[in-house]
């Protein structure tokens, strides 16, 4: 099996980032439900705000499908979730309960099938599904061009005028390791 880092080291833009940051890895979450909830918490807020909300939420309720579904919505809002995000995490909890989802439920599905299952839940869009694919279940070939950090990192590497279509085209050369490439593109943005 080919090492993704060997592939990325050969890339003119990503190779120096691999050398600079070492071999970054995908570490799938121990609990895919928790990871999906964290992705919803992170939607459209700063990382600092998301971290504070996550901490309060995890202190306030048991972050399991049953714990979130059974929590008083006011408790979820007091933890820092907006009314809309309160609905979203409850929708996800209900879906996990109704569909009896566990990690293995997703392992047998293609990326597109996972994306379709998740985005059928109100509050889970493409970005959240892509974060779940990468960090919830460790899929190696996801390129979340809808992510602000990815777009900014690609612009840092390829120029401010780089379009999303051009970003997708460039990312084709990183297949089947675009998730690993994404880790380095985020680093380019953070410089």
PDB file of N, CA and C in Angstrom, residues 110-184:
ATOM      1  N   UNK A 110     -20.280   3.976   0.726  1.00  0.00           N
ATOM      2  CA  UNK A 110     -19.357   4.841  -0.003  1.00  0.00           C
ATOM      3  C   UNK A 110     -19.418   6.250   0.594  1.00  0.00           C
ATOM      4  N   UNK A 111     -18.459   7.078   0.236  1.00  0.00           N
ATOM      5  CA  UNK A 111     -18.468   8.469   0.701  1.00  0.00           C
ATOM      6  C   UNK A 111     -19.767   9.158   0.291  1.00  0.00           C
ATOM      7  N   UNK A 112     -20.183   8.950  -0.944  1.00  0.00           N
ATOM      8  CA  UNK A 112     -21.415   9.583  -1.423  1.00  0.00           C
ATOM      9  C   UNK A 112     -22.638   9.084  -0.666  1.00  0.00           C
ATOM     10  N   UNK A 113     -22.662   7.808  -0.324  1.00  0.00           N
ATOM     11  CA  UNK A 113     -23.789   7.266   0.444  1.00  0.00           C
ATOM     12  C   UNK A 113     -23.816   7.833   1.859  1.00  0.00           C
ATOM     13  N   UNK A 114     -22.648   7.958   2.479  1.00  0.00           N
ATOM     14  CA  UNK A 114     -22.581   8.565   3.824  1.00  0.00           C
ATOM     15  C   UNK A 114     -23.067  10.004   3.743  1.00  0.00           C
ATOM     16  N   UNK A 115     -22.566  10.732   2.747  1.00  0.00           N
ATOM     17  CA  UNK A 115     -22.954  12.136   2.554  1.00  0.00           C
ATOM     18  C   UNK A 115     -24.474  12.240   2.390  1.00  0.00           C
ATOM     19  N   UNK A 116     -25.056  11.379   1.573  1.00  0.00           N
ATOM     20  CA  UNK A 116     -26.505  11.414   1.331  1.00  0.00           C
ATOM     21  C   UNK A 116     -27.286  11.092   2.600  1.00  0.00           C
ATOM     22  N   UNK A 117     -26.841  10.100   3.349  1.00  0.00           N
ATOM     23  CA  UNK A 117     -27.526   9.756   4.605  1.00  0.00           C
ATOM     24  C   UNK A 117     -27.495  10.934   5.577  1.00  0.00           C
ATOM     25  N   UNK A 118     -26.325  11.527   5.736  1.00  0.00           N
ATOM     26  CA  UNK A 118     -26.187  12.607   6.716  1.00  0.00           C
ATOM     27  C   UNK A 118     -26.904  13.875   6.282  1.00  0.00           C
ATOM     28  N   UNK A 119     -26.784  14.233   5.013  1.00  0.00           N
ATOM     29  CA  UNK A 119     -27.401  15.487   4.577  1.00  0.00           C
ATOM     30  C   UNK A 119     -28.919  15.376   4.463  1.00  0.00           C
ATOM     31  N   UNK A 120     -29.456  14.192   4.657  1.00  0.00           N
ATOM     32  CA  UNK A 120     -30.915  14.053   4.728  1.00  0.00           C
ATOM     33  C   UNK A 120     -31.445  14.538   6.080  1.00  0.00           C
ATOM     34  N   UNK A 121     -30.542  14.806   7.016  1.00  0.00           N
ATOM     35  CA  UNK A 121     -30.901  15.300   8.350  1.00  0.00           C
ATOM     36  C   UNK A 121     -30.855  16.826   8.312  1.00  0.00           C
ATOM     37  N   UNK A 122     -31.930  17.476   8.712  1.00  0.00           N
ATOM     38  CA  UNK A 122     -31.941  18.934   8.748  1.00  0.00           C
ATOM     39  C   UNK A 122     -30.854  19.424   9.707  1.00  0.00           C
ATOM     40  N   UNK A 123     -29.970  20.278   9.182  1.00  0.00           N
ATOM     41  CA  UNK A 123     -28.873  20.812   9.977  1.00  0.00           C
ATOM     42  C   UNK A 123     -27.526  20.239   9.594  1.00  0.00           C
ATOM     43  N   UNK A 124     -27.531  19.195   8.762  1.00  0.00           N
ATOM     44  CA  UNK A 124     -26.282  18.599   8.307  1.00  0.00           C
ATOM     45  C   UNK A 124     -26.140  18.880   6.818  1.00  0.00           C
ATOM     46  N   UNK A 125     -25.203  19.757   6.492  1.00  0.00           N
ATOM     47  CA  UNK A 125     -24.941  20.087   5.100  1.00  0.00           C
ATOM     48  C   UNK A 125     -23.684  19.389   4.616  1.00  0.00           C
ATOM     49  N   UNK A 126     -23.254  19.767   3.440  1.00  0.00           N
ATOM     50  CA  UNK A 126     -22.082  19.127   2.835  1.00  0.00           C
ATOM     51  C   UNK A 126     -20.829  19.286   3.693  1.00  0.00           C
ATOM     52  N   UNK A 127     -20.596  20.491   4.217  1.00  0.00           N
ATOM     53  CA  UNK A 127     -19.386  20.718   5.020  1.00  0.00           C
ATOM     54  C   UNK A 127     -19.373  19.791   6.231  1.00  0.00           C
ATOM     55  N   UNK A 128     -20.493  19.712   6.935  1.00  0.00           N
ATOM     56  CA  UNK A 128     -20.565  18.873   8.137  1.00  0.00           C
ATOM     57  C   UNK A 128     -20.366  17.407   7.765  1.00  0.00           C
ATOM     58  N   UNK A 129     -20.974  16.976   6.662  1.00  0.00           N
ATOM     59  CA  UNK A 129     -20.813  15.595   6.210  1.00  0.00           C
ATOM     60  C   UNK A 129     -19.349  15.317   5.849  1.00  0.00           C
ATOM     61  N   UNK A 130     -18.680  16.277   5.215  1.00  0.00           N
ATOM     62  CA  UNK A 130     -17.280  16.082   4.848  1.00  0.00           C
ATOM     63  C   UNK A 130     -16.374  16.030   6.076  1.00  0.00           C
ATOM     64  N   UNK A 131     -16.647  16.867   7.079  1.00  0.00           N
ATOM     65  CA  UNK A 131     -15.870  16.803   8.316  1.00  0.00           C
ATOM     66  C   UNK A 131     -16.076  15.441   8.990  1.00  0.00           C
ATOM     67  N   UNK A 132     -17.303  14.940   8.926  1.00  0.00           N
ATOM     68  CA  UNK A 132     -17.600  13.627   9.498  1.00  0.00           C
ATOM     69  C   UNK A 132     -16.846  12.533   8.739  1.00  0.00           C
ATOM     70  N   UNK A 133     -16.855  12.605   7.415  1.00  0.00           N
ATOM     71  CA  UNK A 133     -16.131  11.606   6.624  1.00  0.00           C
ATOM     72  C   UNK A 133     -14.648  11.576   7.011  1.00  0.00           C
ATOM     73  N   UNK A 134     -14.057  12.753   7.161  1.00  0.00           N
ATOM     74  CA  UNK A 134     -12.632  12.825   7.474  1.00  0.00           C
ATOM     75  C   UNK A 134     -12.336  12.455   8.923  1.00  0.00           C
ATOM     76  N   UNK A 135     -13.022  13.119   9.842  1.00  0.00           N
ATOM     77  CA  UNK A 135     -12.636  13.017  11.247  1.00  0.00           C
ATOM     78  C   UNK A 135     -13.528  12.094  12.067  1.00  0.00           C
ATOM     79  N   UNK A 136     -14.709  11.779  11.544  1.00  0.00           N
ATOM     80  CA  UNK A 136     -15.594  10.849  12.236  1.00  0.00           C
ATOM     81  C   UNK A 136     -15.264   9.406  11.908  1.00  0.00           C
ATOM     82  N   UNK A 137     -15.005   9.152  10.605  1.00  0.00           N
ATOM     83  CA  UNK A 137     -14.755   7.760  10.204  1.00  0.00           C
ATOM     84  C   UNK A 137     -13.451   7.577   9.433  1.00  0.00           C
ATOM     85  N   UNK A 138     -12.660   8.643   9.286  1.00  0.00           N
ATOM     86  CA  UNK A 138     -11.308   8.515   8.760  1.00  0.00           C
ATOM     87  C   UNK A 138     -11.176   8.209   7.280  1.00  0.00           C
ATOM     88  N   UNK A 139     -12.077   8.744   6.466  1.00  0.00           N
ATOM     89  CA  UNK A 139     -11.980   8.517   5.024  1.00  0.00           C
ATOM     90  C   UNK A 139     -10.813   9.320   4.460  1.00  0.00           C
ATOM     91  N   UNK A 140     -10.046   8.711   3.558  1.00  0.00           N
ATOM     92  CA  UNK A 140      -8.781   9.280   3.103  1.00  0.00           C
ATOM     93  C   UNK A 140      -8.886  10.204   1.899  1.00  0.00           C
ATOM     94  N   UNK A 141     -10.027  10.217   1.205  1.00  0.00           N
ATOM     95  CA  UNK A 141     -10.075  10.954  -0.064  1.00  0.00           C
ATOM     96  C   UNK A 141     -11.207  11.980  -0.096  1.00  0.00           C
ATOM     97  N   UNK A 142     -11.208  12.875   0.867  1.00  0.00           N
ATOM     98  CA  UNK A 142     -12.220  13.929   0.945  1.00  0.00           C
ATOM     99  C   UNK A 142     -11.517  15.270   0.786  1.00  0.00           C
ATOM    100  N   UNK A 143     -12.071  16.115  -0.062  1.00  0.00           N
ATOM    101  CA  UNK A 143     -11.508  17.460  -0.235  1.00  0.00           C
ATOM    102  C   UNK A 143     -12.622  18.478  -0.018  1.00  0.00           C
ATOM    103  N   UNK A 144     -12.724  19.051   1.198  1.00  0.00           N
ATOM    104  CA  UNK A 144     -13.840  19.933   1.554  1.00  0.00           C
ATOM    105  C   UNK A 144     -13.657  21.369   1.066  1.00  0.00           C
ATOM    106  N   UNK A 145     -13.855  21.560  -0.226  1.00  0.00           N
ATOM    107  CA  UNK A 145     -13.627  22.880  -0.826  1.00  0.00           C
ATOM    108  C   UNK A 145     -14.595  23.931  -0.263  1.00  0.00           C
ATOM    109  N   UNK A 146     -15.650  23.512   0.399  1.00  0.00           N
ATOM    110  CA  UNK A 146     -16.563  24.453   1.042  1.00  0.00           C
ATOM    111  C   UNK A 146     -16.027  25.005   2.355  1.00  0.00           C
ATOM    112  N   UNK A 147     -14.920  24.462   2.838  1.00  0.00           N
ATOM    113  CA  UNK A 147     -14.336  24.907   4.097  1.00  0.00           C
ATOM    114  C   UNK A 147     -13.498  26.169   3.881  1.00  0.00           C
ATOM    115  N   UNK A 148     -13.732  27.174   4.696  1.00  0.00           N
ATOM    116  CA  UNK A 148     -13.017  28.442   4.560  1.00  0.00           C
ATOM    117  C   UNK A 148     -11.506  28.256   4.660  1.00  0.00           C
ATOM    118  N   UNK A 149     -11.052  27.447   5.605  1.00  0.00           N
ATOM    119  CA  UNK A 149      -9.622  27.212   5.770  1.00  0.00           C
ATOM    120  C   UNK A 149      -8.998  26.553   4.549  1.00  0.00           C
ATOM    121  N   UNK A 150      -9.723  25.649   3.927  1.00  0.00           N
ATOM    122  CA  UNK A 150      -9.231  24.997   2.700  1.00  0.00           C
ATOM    123  C   UNK A 150      -9.125  26.041   1.586  1.00  0.00           C
ATOM    124  N   UNK A 151     -10.171  26.837   1.426  1.00  0.00           N
ATOM    125  CA  UNK A 151     -10.134  27.858   0.366  1.00  0.00           C
ATOM    126  C   UNK A 151      -8.990  28.838   0.592  1.00  0.00           C
ATOM    127  N   UNK A 152      -8.820  29.294   1.841  1.00  0.00           N
ATOM    128  CA  UNK A 152      -7.744  30.249   2.142  1.00  0.00           C
ATOM    129  C   UNK A 152      -6.369  29.591   1.958  1.00  0.00           C
ATOM    130  N   UNK A 153      -6.241  28.336   2.354  1.00  0.00           N
ATOM    131  CA  UNK A 153      -4.982  27.627   2.172  1.00  0.00           C
ATOM    132  C   UNK A 153      -4.657  27.439   0.697  1.00  0.00           C
ATOM    133  N   UNK A 154      -5.660  27.080  -0.104  1.00  0.00           N
ATOM    134  CA  UNK A 154      -5.444  26.919  -1.544  1.00  0.00           C
ATOM    135  C   UNK A 154      -5.062  28.253  -2.173  1.00  0.00           C
ATOM    136  N   UNK A 155      -5.682  29.339  -1.717  1.00  0.00           N
ATOM    137  CA  UNK A 155      -5.334  30.656  -2.244  1.00  0.00           C
ATOM    138  C   UNK A 155      -3.919  31.048  -1.839  1.00  0.00           C
ATOM    139  N   UNK A 156      -3.503  30.663  -0.629  1.00  0.00           N
ATOM    140  CA  UNK A 156      -2.131  30.944  -0.199  1.00  0.00           C
ATOM    141  C   UNK A 156      -1.128  30.179  -1.067  1.00  0.00           C
ATOM    142  N   UNK A 157      -1.503  28.975  -1.480  1.00  0.00           N
ATOM    143  CA  UNK A 157      -0.604  28.147  -2.288  1.00  0.00           C
ATOM    144  C   UNK A 157      -0.646  28.495  -3.776  1.00  0.00           C
ATOM    145  N   UNK A 158      -1.839  28.852  -4.276  1.00  0.00           N
ATOM    146  CA  UNK A 158      -2.023  28.984  -5.724  1.00  0.00           C
ATOM    147  C   UNK A 158      -2.460  30.364  -6.183  1.00  0.00           C
ATOM    148  N   UNK A 159      -2.622  31.293  -5.256  1.00  0.00           N
ATOM    149  CA  UNK A 159      -2.984  32.658  -5.630  1.00  0.00           C
ATOM    150  C   UNK A 159      -4.399  33.020  -5.226  1.00  0.00           C
ATOM    151  N   UNK A 160      -4.578  34.295  -4.914  1.00  0.00           N
ATOM    152  CA  UNK A 160      -5.850  34.817  -4.402  1.00  0.00           C
ATOM    153  C   UNK A 160      -7.029  34.593  -5.345  1.00  0.00           C
ATOM    154  N   UNK A 161      -6.763  34.534  -6.633  1.00  0.00           N
ATOM    155  CA  UNK A 161      -7.846  34.438  -7.614  1.00  0.00           C
ATOM    156  C   UNK A 161      -8.264  32.992  -7.899  1.00  0.00           C
ATOM    157  N   UNK A 162      -7.691  32.026  -7.197  1.00  0.00           N
ATOM    158  CA  UNK A 162      -8.006  30.615  -7.443  1.00  0.00           C
ATOM    159  C   UNK A 162      -9.471  30.347  -7.130  1.00  0.00           C
ATOM    160  N   UNK A 163     -10.189  29.820  -8.106  1.00  0.00           N
ATOM    161  CA  UNK A 163     -11.615  29.528  -7.933  1.00  0.00           C
ATOM    162  C   UNK A 163     -11.805  28.145  -7.308  1.00  0.00           C
ATOM    163  N   UNK A 164     -13.019  27.880  -6.845  1.00  0.00           N
ATOM    164  CA  UNK A 164     -13.314  26.557  -6.287  1.00  0.00           C
ATOM    165  C   UNK A 164     -13.135  25.473  -7.347  1.00  0.00           C
ATOM    166  N   UNK A 165     -13.529  25.756  -8.568  1.00  0.00           N
ATOM    167  CA  UNK A 165     -13.366  24.775  -9.653  1.00  0.00           C
ATOM    168  C   UNK A 165     -11.881  24.468  -9.863  1.00  0.00           C
ATOM    169  N   UNK A 166     -11.053  25.507  -9.842  1.00  0.00           N
ATOM    170  CA  UNK A 166      -9.612  25.299  -9.993  1.00  0.00           C
ATOM    171  C   UNK A 166      -9.043  24.529  -8.809  1.00  0.00           C
ATOM    172  N   UNK A 167      -9.562  24.801  -7.620  1.00  0.00           N
ATOM    173  CA  UNK A 167      -9.108  24.074  -6.437  1.00  0.00           C
ATOM    174  C   UNK A 167      -9.419  22.582  -6.576  1.00  0.00           C
ATOM    175  N   UNK A 168     -10.636  22.283  -7.017  1.00  0.00           N
ATOM    176  CA  UNK A 168     -11.018  20.875  -7.216  1.00  0.00           C
ATOM    177  C   UNK A 168     -10.115  20.220  -8.265  1.00  0.00           C
ATOM    178  N   UNK A 169      -9.821  20.963  -9.318  1.00  0.00           N
ATOM    179  CA  UNK A 169      -8.971  20.430 -10.382  1.00  0.00           C
ATOM    180  C   UNK A 169      -7.568  20.129  -9.857  1.00  0.00           C
ATOM    181  N   UNK A 170      -6.980  21.050  -9.111  1.00  0.00           N
ATOM    182  CA  UNK A 170      -5.658  20.830  -8.520  1.00  0.00           C
ATOM    183  C   UNK A 170      -5.701  19.613  -7.600  1.00  0.00           C
ATOM    184  N   UNK A 171      -6.740  19.510  -6.803  1.00  0.00           N
ATOM    185  CA  UNK A 171      -6.848  18.430  -5.810  1.00  0.00           C
ATOM    186  C   UNK A 171      -6.951  17.048  -6.450  1.00  0.00           C
ATOM    187  N   UNK A 172      -7.331  16.988  -7.705  1.00  0.00           N
ATOM    188  CA  UNK A 172      -7.418  15.684  -8.375  1.00  0.00           C
ATOM    189  C   UNK A 172      -6.076  14.947  -8.342  1.00  0.00           C
ATOM    190  N   UNK A 173      -4.991  15.687  -8.391  1.00  0.00           N
ATOM    191  CA  UNK A 173      -3.682  15.012  -8.408  1.00  0.00           C
ATOM    192  C   UNK A 173      -3.327  14.398  -7.051  1.00  0.00           C
ATOM    193  N   UNK A 174      -4.070  14.743  -6.011  1.00  0.00           N
ATOM    194  CA  UNK A 174      -3.801  14.188  -4.682  1.00  0.00           C
ATOM    195  C   UNK A 174      -4.623  12.937  -4.398  1.00  0.00           C
ATOM    196  N   UNK A 175      -5.506  12.568  -5.332  1.00  0.00           N
ATOM    197  CA  UNK A 175      -6.313  11.355  -5.145  1.00  0.00           C
ATOM    198  C   UNK A 175      -5.390  10.155  -5.033  1.00  0.00           C
ATOM    199  N   UNK A 176      -5.663   9.186  -4.232  1.00  0.00           N
ATOM    200  CA  UNK A 176      -6.811   8.998  -3.350  1.00  0.00           C
ATOM    201  C   UNK A 176      -6.547   9.454  -1.910  1.00  0.00           C
ATOM    202  N   UNK A 177      -5.717  10.483  -1.773  1.00  0.00           N
ATOM    203  CA  UNK A 177      -5.328  10.944  -0.433  1.00  0.00           C
ATOM    204  C   UNK A 177      -5.664  12.410  -0.197  1.00  0.00           C
ATOM    205  N   UNK A 178      -6.780  12.857  -0.727  1.00  0.00           N
ATOM    206  CA  UNK A 178      -7.113  14.278  -0.595  1.00  0.00           C
ATOM    207  C   UNK A 178      -7.384  14.692   0.846  1.00  0.00           C
ATOM    208  N   UNK A 179      -7.806  13.775   1.704  1.00  0.00           N
ATOM    209  CA  UNK A 179      -7.989  14.137   3.121  1.00  0.00           C
ATOM    210  C   UNK A 179      -6.647  14.507   3.749  1.00  0.00           C
ATOM    211  N   UNK A 180      -5.626  13.721   3.444  1.00  0.00           N
ATOM    212  CA  UNK A 180      -4.290  14.048   3.954  1.00  0.00           C
ATOM    213  C   UNK A 180      -3.812  15.373   3.379  1.00  0.00           C
ATOM    214  N   UNK A 181      -4.036  15.563   2.079  1.00  0.00           N
ATOM    215  CA  UNK A 181      -3.657  16.830   1.454  1.00  0.00           C
ATOM    216  C   UNK A 181      -4.356  17.994   2.155  1.00  0.00           C
ATOM    217  N   UNK A 182      -5.620  17.802   2.509  1.00  0.00           N
ATOM    218  CA  UNK A 182      -6.380  18.851   3.191  1.00  0.00           C
ATOM    219  C   UNK A 182      -5.714  19.253   4.501  1.00  0.00           C
ATOM    220  N   UNK A 183      -5.173  18.281   5.229  1.00  0.00           N
ATOM    221  CA  UNK A 183      -4.487  18.597   6.486  1.00  0.00           C
ATOM    222  C   UNK A 183      -3.336  19.575   6.246  1.00  0.00           C
ATOM    223  N   UNK A 184      -2.639  19.400   5.128  1.00  0.00           N
ATOM    224  CA  UNK A 184      -1.523  20.290   4.809  1.00  0.00           C
ATOM    225  C   UNK A 184      -1.995  21.627   4.242  1.00  0.00           C
TER     226      UNK A 184
END
